[in-house]
mmCIF file of N, CA, C and O in Angstrom:
data_model
loop_
_atom_site.group_PDB
_atom_site.id
_atom_site.type_symbol
_atom_site.label_atom_id
_atom_site.label_comp_id
_atom_site.label_asym_id
_atom_site.label_seq_id
_atom_site.Cartn_x
_atom_site.Cartn_y
_atom_site.Cartn_z
ATOM 1 N N MET A 1 -20.134 -10.359 10.352
ATOM 2 C CA MET A 1 -19.091 -9.596 9.689
ATOM 3 C C MET A 1 -17.693 -9.966 10.175
ATOM 4 O O MET A 1 -16.742 -9.639 9.521
ATOM 5 N N ASP A 2 -17.595 -10.588 11.321
ATOM 6 C CA ASP A 2 -16.271 -10.969 11.813
ATOM 7 C C ASP A 2 -15.553 -11.896 10.844
ATOM 8 O O ASP A 2 -14.337 -11.856 10.749
ATOM 9 N N SER A 3 -16.294 -12.730 10.102
ATOM 10 C CA SER A 3 -15.645 -13.642 9.170
ATOM 11 C C SER A 3 -14.935 -12.888 8.055
ATOM 12 O O SER A 3 -13.929 -13.357 7.528
ATOM 13 N N LEU A 4 -15.427 -11.710 7.679
ATOM 14 C CA LEU A 4 -14.743 -10.906 6.662
ATOM 15 C C LEU A 4 -13.425 -10.370 7.184
ATOM 16 O O LEU A 4 -12.462 -10.233 6.429
ATOM 17 N N LYS A 5 -13.362 -10.071 8.468
ATOM 18 C CA LYS A 5 -12.119 -9.585 9.050
ATOM 19 C C LYS A 5 -11.035 -10.652 9.006
ATOM 20 O O LYS A 5 -9.855 -10.341 8.938
ATOM 21 N N GLN A 6 -11.434 -11.904 9.036
ATOM 22 C CA GLN A 6 -10.495 -13.017 9.007
ATOM 23 C C GLN A 6 -10.083 -13.391 7.591
ATOM 24 O O GLN A 6 -9.090 -14.078 7.392
ATOM 25 N N ALA A 7 -10.840 -12.944 6.598
ATOM 26 C CA ALA A 7 -10.573 -13.303 5.210
ATOM 27 C C ALA A 7 -9.307 -12.620 4.702
ATOM 28 O O ALA A 7 -9.016 -11.481 5.067
ATOM 29 N N GLN A 8 -8.566 -13.336 3.864
ATOM 30 C CA GLN A 8 -7.371 -12.757 3.265
ATOM 31 C C GLN A 8 -7.785 -11.735 2.207
ATOM 32 O O GLN A 8 -8.768 -11.919 1.484
ATOM 33 N N THR A 9 -7.021 -10.675 2.104
ATOM 34 C CA THR A 9 -7.316 -9.610 1.147
ATOM 35 C C THR A 9 -7.405 -10.149 -0.272
ATOM 36 O O THR A 9 -8.285 -9.755 -1.044
ATOM 37 N N VAL A 10 -6.524 -11.050 -0.640
ATOM 38 C CA VAL A 10 -6.549 -11.612 -1.994
ATOM 39 C C VAL A 10 -7.885 -12.306 -2.266
ATOM 40 O O VAL A 10 -8.443 -12.191 -3.357
ATOM 41 N N ASN A 11 -8.435 -12.990 -1.285
ATOM 42 C CA ASN A 11 -9.718 -13.675 -1.467
ATOM 43 C C ASN A 11 -10.863 -12.680 -1.598
ATOM 44 O O ASN A 11 -11.783 -12.874 -2.396
ATOM 45 N N LEU A 12 -10.826 -11.622 -0.824
ATOM 46 C CA LEU A 12 -11.846 -10.574 -0.933
ATOM 47 C C LEU A 12 -11.799 -9.921 -2.313
ATOM 48 O O LEU A 12 -12.838 -9.715 -2.945
ATOM 49 N N SER A 13 -10.608 -9.616 -2.788
ATOM 50 C CA SER A 13 -10.450 -8.991 -4.105
ATOM 51 C C SER A 13 -10.950 -9.906 -5.214
ATOM 52 O O SER A 13 -11.650 -9.466 -6.126
ATOM 53 N N GLU A 14 -10.588 -11.175 -5.137
ATOM 54 C CA GLU A 14 -11.028 -12.130 -6.160
ATOM 55 C C GLU A 14 -12.551 -12.234 -6.207
ATOM 56 O O GLU A 14 -13.137 -12.323 -7.282
ATOM 57 N N GLU A 15 -13.194 -12.220 -5.065
ATOM 58 C CA GLU A 15 -14.655 -12.275 -5.025
ATOM 59 C C GLU A 15 -15.270 -11.001 -5.606
ATOM 60 O O GLU A 15 -16.205 -11.057 -6.398
ATOM 61 N N LEU A 16 -14.738 -9.851 -5.226
ATOM 62 C CA LEU A 16 -15.267 -8.585 -5.737
ATOM 63 C C LEU A 16 -15.133 -8.487 -7.252
ATOM 64 O O LEU A 16 -16.005 -7.929 -7.925
ATOM 65 N N GLU A 17 -14.053 -9.043 -7.802
ATOM 66 C CA GLU A 17 -13.846 -9.009 -9.254
ATOM 67 C C GLU A 17 -14.983 -9.690 -10.014
ATOM 68 O O GLU A 17 -15.246 -9.336 -11.160
ATOM 69 N N THR A 18 -15.654 -10.625 -9.396
ATOM 70 C CA THR A 18 -16.719 -11.371 -10.073
ATOM 71 C C THR A 18 -18.062 -10.643 -10.027
ATOM 72 O O THR A 18 -19.004 -11.065 -10.687
ATOM 73 N N ARG A 19 -18.148 -9.568 -9.277
ATOM 74 C CA ARG A 19 -19.419 -8.882 -9.064
ATOM 75 C C ARG A 19 -19.748 -7.923 -10.199
ATOM 76 O O ARG A 19 -18.864 -7.293 -10.791
ATOM 77 N N GLU A 20 -21.048 -7.795 -10.465
ATOM 78 C CA GLU A 20 -21.522 -6.830 -11.447
ATOM 79 C C GLU A 20 -21.243 -5.422 -10.922
ATOM 80 O O GLU A 20 -21.390 -5.151 -9.733
ATOM 81 N N GLY A 21 -20.820 -4.534 -11.802
ATOM 82 C CA GLY A 21 -20.537 -3.167 -11.400
ATOM 83 C C GLY A 21 -19.103 -2.942 -10.946
ATOM 84 O O GLY A 21 -18.741 -1.833 -10.586
ATOM 85 N N VAL A 22 -18.286 -4.007 -10.970
ATOM 86 C CA VAL A 22 -16.886 -3.885 -10.557
ATOM 87 C C VAL A 22 -15.987 -4.068 -11.784
ATOM 88 O O VAL A 22 -16.104 -5.047 -12.505
ATOM 89 N N THR A 23 -15.109 -3.096 -11.994
ATOM 90 C CA THR A 23 -14.130 -3.160 -13.076
ATOM 91 C C THR A 23 -12.755 -3.381 -12.467
ATOM 92 O O THR A 23 -12.415 -2.753 -11.461
ATOM 93 N N THR A 24 -11.983 -4.274 -13.063
ATOM 94 C CA THR A 24 -10.649 -4.600 -12.561
ATOM 95 C C THR A 24 -9.586 -4.053 -13.509
ATOM 96 O O THR A 24 -9.679 -4.240 -14.717
ATOM 97 N N ILE A 25 -8.596 -3.398 -12.941
ATOM 98 C CA ILE A 25 -7.445 -2.919 -13.701
ATOM 99 C C ILE A 25 -6.207 -3.528 -13.062
ATOM 100 O O ILE A 25 -5.976 -3.356 -11.864
ATOM 101 N N ARG A 26 -5.418 -4.252 -13.845
ATOM 102 C CA ARG A 26 -4.205 -4.893 -13.328
ATOM 103 C C ARG A 26 -2.979 -4.116 -13.797
ATOM 104 O O ARG A 26 -2.844 -3.806 -14.976
ATOM 105 N N ILE A 27 -2.096 -3.822 -12.860
ATOM 106 C CA ILE A 27 -0.862 -3.101 -13.141
ATOM 107 C C ILE A 27 0.301 -4.088 -12.977
ATOM 108 O O ILE A 27 0.412 -4.752 -11.940
ATOM 109 N N GLU A 28 1.119 -4.171 -13.991
ATOM 110 C CA GLU A 28 2.250 -5.102 -13.979
ATOM 111 C C GLU A 28 3.356 -4.621 -13.033
ATOM 112 O O GLU A 28 3.444 -3.428 -12.725
ATOM 113 N N PRO A 29 4.224 -5.555 -12.584
ATOM 114 C CA PRO A 29 5.336 -5.168 -11.714
ATOM 115 C C PRO A 29 6.201 -4.076 -12.351
ATOM 116 O O PRO A 29 6.448 -4.092 -13.562
ATOM 117 N N HIS A 30 6.611 -3.143 -11.558
ATOM 118 C CA HIS A 30 7.489 -2.033 -11.934
ATOM 119 C C HIS A 30 6.827 -1.010 -12.854
ATOM 120 O O HIS A 30 7.459 -0.027 -13.226
ATOM 121 N N GLN A 31 5.581 -1.235 -13.263
ATOM 122 C CA GLN A 31 4.881 -0.263 -14.100
ATOM 123 C C GLN A 31 4.403 0.892 -13.228
ATOM 124 O O GLN A 31 3.797 0.679 -12.187
ATOM 125 N N GLU A 32 4.698 2.104 -13.647
ATOM 126 C CA GLU A 32 4.268 3.268 -12.896
ATOM 127 C C GLU A 32 2.875 3.691 -13.370
ATOM 128 O O GLU A 32 2.549 3.556 -14.545
ATOM 129 N N PHE A 33 2.074 4.200 -12.434
ATOM 130 C CA PHE A 33 0.757 4.707 -12.794
ATOM 131 C C PHE A 33 0.367 5.812 -11.826
ATOM 132 O O PHE A 33 0.919 5.925 -10.737
ATOM 133 N N LYS A 34 -0.561 6.653 -12.266
ATOM 134 C CA LYS A 34 -1.037 7.766 -11.448
ATOM 135 C C LYS A 34 -2.553 7.705 -11.358
ATOM 136 O O LYS A 34 -3.218 7.318 -12.309
ATOM 137 N N ILE A 35 -3.069 8.119 -10.225
ATOM 138 C CA ILE A 35 -4.509 8.251 -10.029
ATOM 139 C C ILE A 35 -4.763 9.719 -9.709
ATOM 140 O O ILE A 35 -4.156 10.270 -8.793
ATOM 141 N N THR A 36 -5.646 10.325 -10.491
ATOM 142 C CA THR A 36 -5.979 11.732 -10.303
ATOM 143 C C THR A 36 -7.454 11.860 -9.964
ATOM 144 O O THR A 36 -8.310 11.298 -10.653
ATOM 145 N N THR A 37 -7.748 12.570 -8.880
ATOM 146 C CA THR A 37 -9.121 12.872 -8.488
ATOM 147 C C THR A 37 -9.185 14.350 -8.137
ATOM 148 O O THR A 37 -8.461 14.806 -7.253
ATOM 149 N N GLY A 38 -10.014 15.070 -8.871
ATOM 150 C CA GLY A 38 -10.079 16.509 -8.627
ATOM 151 C C GLY A 38 -8.712 17.126 -8.825
ATOM 152 O O GLY A 38 -8.106 16.995 -9.880
ATOM 153 N N GLN A 39 -8.207 17.769 -7.803
ATOM 154 C CA GLN A 39 -6.899 18.424 -7.867
ATOM 155 C C GLN A 39 -5.773 17.547 -7.305
ATOM 156 O O GLN A 39 -4.614 17.930 -7.359
ATOM 157 N N LYS A 40 -6.108 16.378 -6.777
ATOM 158 C CA LYS A 40 -5.094 15.517 -6.159
ATOM 159 C C LYS A 40 -4.618 14.455 -7.132
ATOM 160 O O LYS A 40 -5.408 13.854 -7.857
ATOM 161 N N GLU A 41 -3.317 14.220 -7.130
ATOM 162 C CA GLU A 41 -2.713 13.184 -7.954
ATOM 163 C C GLU A 41 -1.753 12.381 -7.099
ATOM 164 O O GLU A 41 -0.966 12.946 -6.341
ATOM 165 N N ARG A 42 -1.835 11.051 -7.218
ATOM 166 C CA ARG A 42 -0.919 10.179 -6.483
ATOM 167 C C ARG A 42 -0.249 9.245 -7.465
ATOM 168 O O ARG A 42 -0.891 8.741 -8.388
ATOM 169 N N ALA A 43 1.032 9.005 -7.259
ATOM 170 C CA ALA A 43 1.799 8.116 -8.117
ATOM 171 C C ALA A 43 2.095 6.820 -7.376
ATOM 172 O O ALA A 43 2.346 6.825 -6.165
ATOM 173 N N PHE A 44 2.048 5.713 -8.111
ATOM 174 C CA PHE A 44 2.294 4.386 -7.550
ATOM 175 C C PHE A 44 3.136 3.583 -8.533
ATOM 176 O O PHE A 44 3.315 3.979 -9.671
ATOM 177 N N GLN A 45 3.591 2.430 -8.043
ATOM 178 C CA GLN A 45 4.311 1.493 -8.900
ATOM 179 C C GLN A 45 3.755 0.100 -8.642
ATOM 180 O O GLN A 45 3.513 -0.286 -7.494
ATOM 181 N N GLY A 46 3.538 -0.652 -9.733
ATOM 182 C CA GLY A 46 2.987 -1.988 -9.626
ATOM 183 C C GLY A 46 3.991 -2.965 -9.048
ATOM 184 O O GLY A 46 5.148 -2.617 -8.853
ATOM 185 N N PRO A 47 3.516 -4.146 -8.722
ATOM 186 C CA PRO A 47 2.234 -4.711 -9.115
ATOM 187 C C PRO A 47 1.085 -4.173 -8.265
ATOM 188 O O PRO A 47 1.265 -3.836 -7.101
ATOM 189 N N ALA A 48 -0.082 -4.110 -8.897
ATOM 190 C CA ALA A 48 -1.268 -3.648 -8.186
ATOM 191 C C ALA A 48 -2.521 -4.128 -8.911
ATOM 192 O O ALA A 48 -2.488 -4.411 -10.115
ATOM 193 N N VAL A 49 -3.597 -4.215 -8.157
ATOM 194 C CA VAL A 49 -4.912 -4.494 -8.711
ATOM 195 C C VAL A 49 -5.818 -3.365 -8.246
ATOM 196 O O VAL A 49 -5.933 -3.117 -7.054
ATOM 197 N N ILE A 50 -6.436 -2.686 -9.202
ATOM 198 C CA ILE A 50 -7.362 -1.594 -8.879
ATOM 199 C C ILE A 50 -8.769 -2.101 -9.150
ATOM 200 O O ILE A 50 -9.063 -2.585 -10.250
ATOM 201 N N LEU A 51 -9.618 -2.035 -8.139
ATOM 202 C CA LEU A 51 -11.024 -2.416 -8.284
ATOM 203 C C LEU A 51 -11.866 -1.156 -8.239
ATOM 204 O O LEU A 51 -11.807 -0.411 -7.268
ATOM 205 N N VAL A 52 -12.629 -0.927 -9.287
ATOM 206 C CA VAL A 52 -13.515 0.224 -9.354
ATOM 207 C C VAL A 52 -14.935 -0.312 -9.132
ATOM 208 O O VAL A 52 -15.472 -1.038 -9.972
ATOM 209 N N ASN A 53 -15.496 0.026 -7.988
ATOM 210 C CA ASN A 53 -16.822 -0.462 -7.611
ATOM 211 C C ASN A 53 -17.846 0.648 -7.878
ATOM 212 O O ASN A 53 -17.902 1.628 -7.157
ATOM 213 N N GLN A 54 -18.650 0.463 -8.921
ATOM 214 C CA GLN A 54 -19.660 1.461 -9.278
ATOM 215 C C GLN A 54 -21.069 0.948 -8.991
ATOM 216 O O GLN A 54 -22.018 1.340 -9.633
ATOM 217 N N ASP A 55 -21.164 0.087 -8.013
ATOM 218 C CA ASP A 55 -22.463 -0.482 -7.614
ATOM 219 C C ASP A 55 -23.181 0.460 -6.689
ATOM 220 O O ASP A 55 -22.661 1.027 -5.797
#
């Protein structure tokens, strides 16, 4: 597992995007978006990549 600690985040994300059960959502620069879970809501601004892992 130490090799994963050395891996760049961009490389980890790119690999996860290819996996079954993973959905990718890309947010453009300066685009605002919100994530709501239960009663909590958080606001962000792109650029961003959201990976939803339902595996």
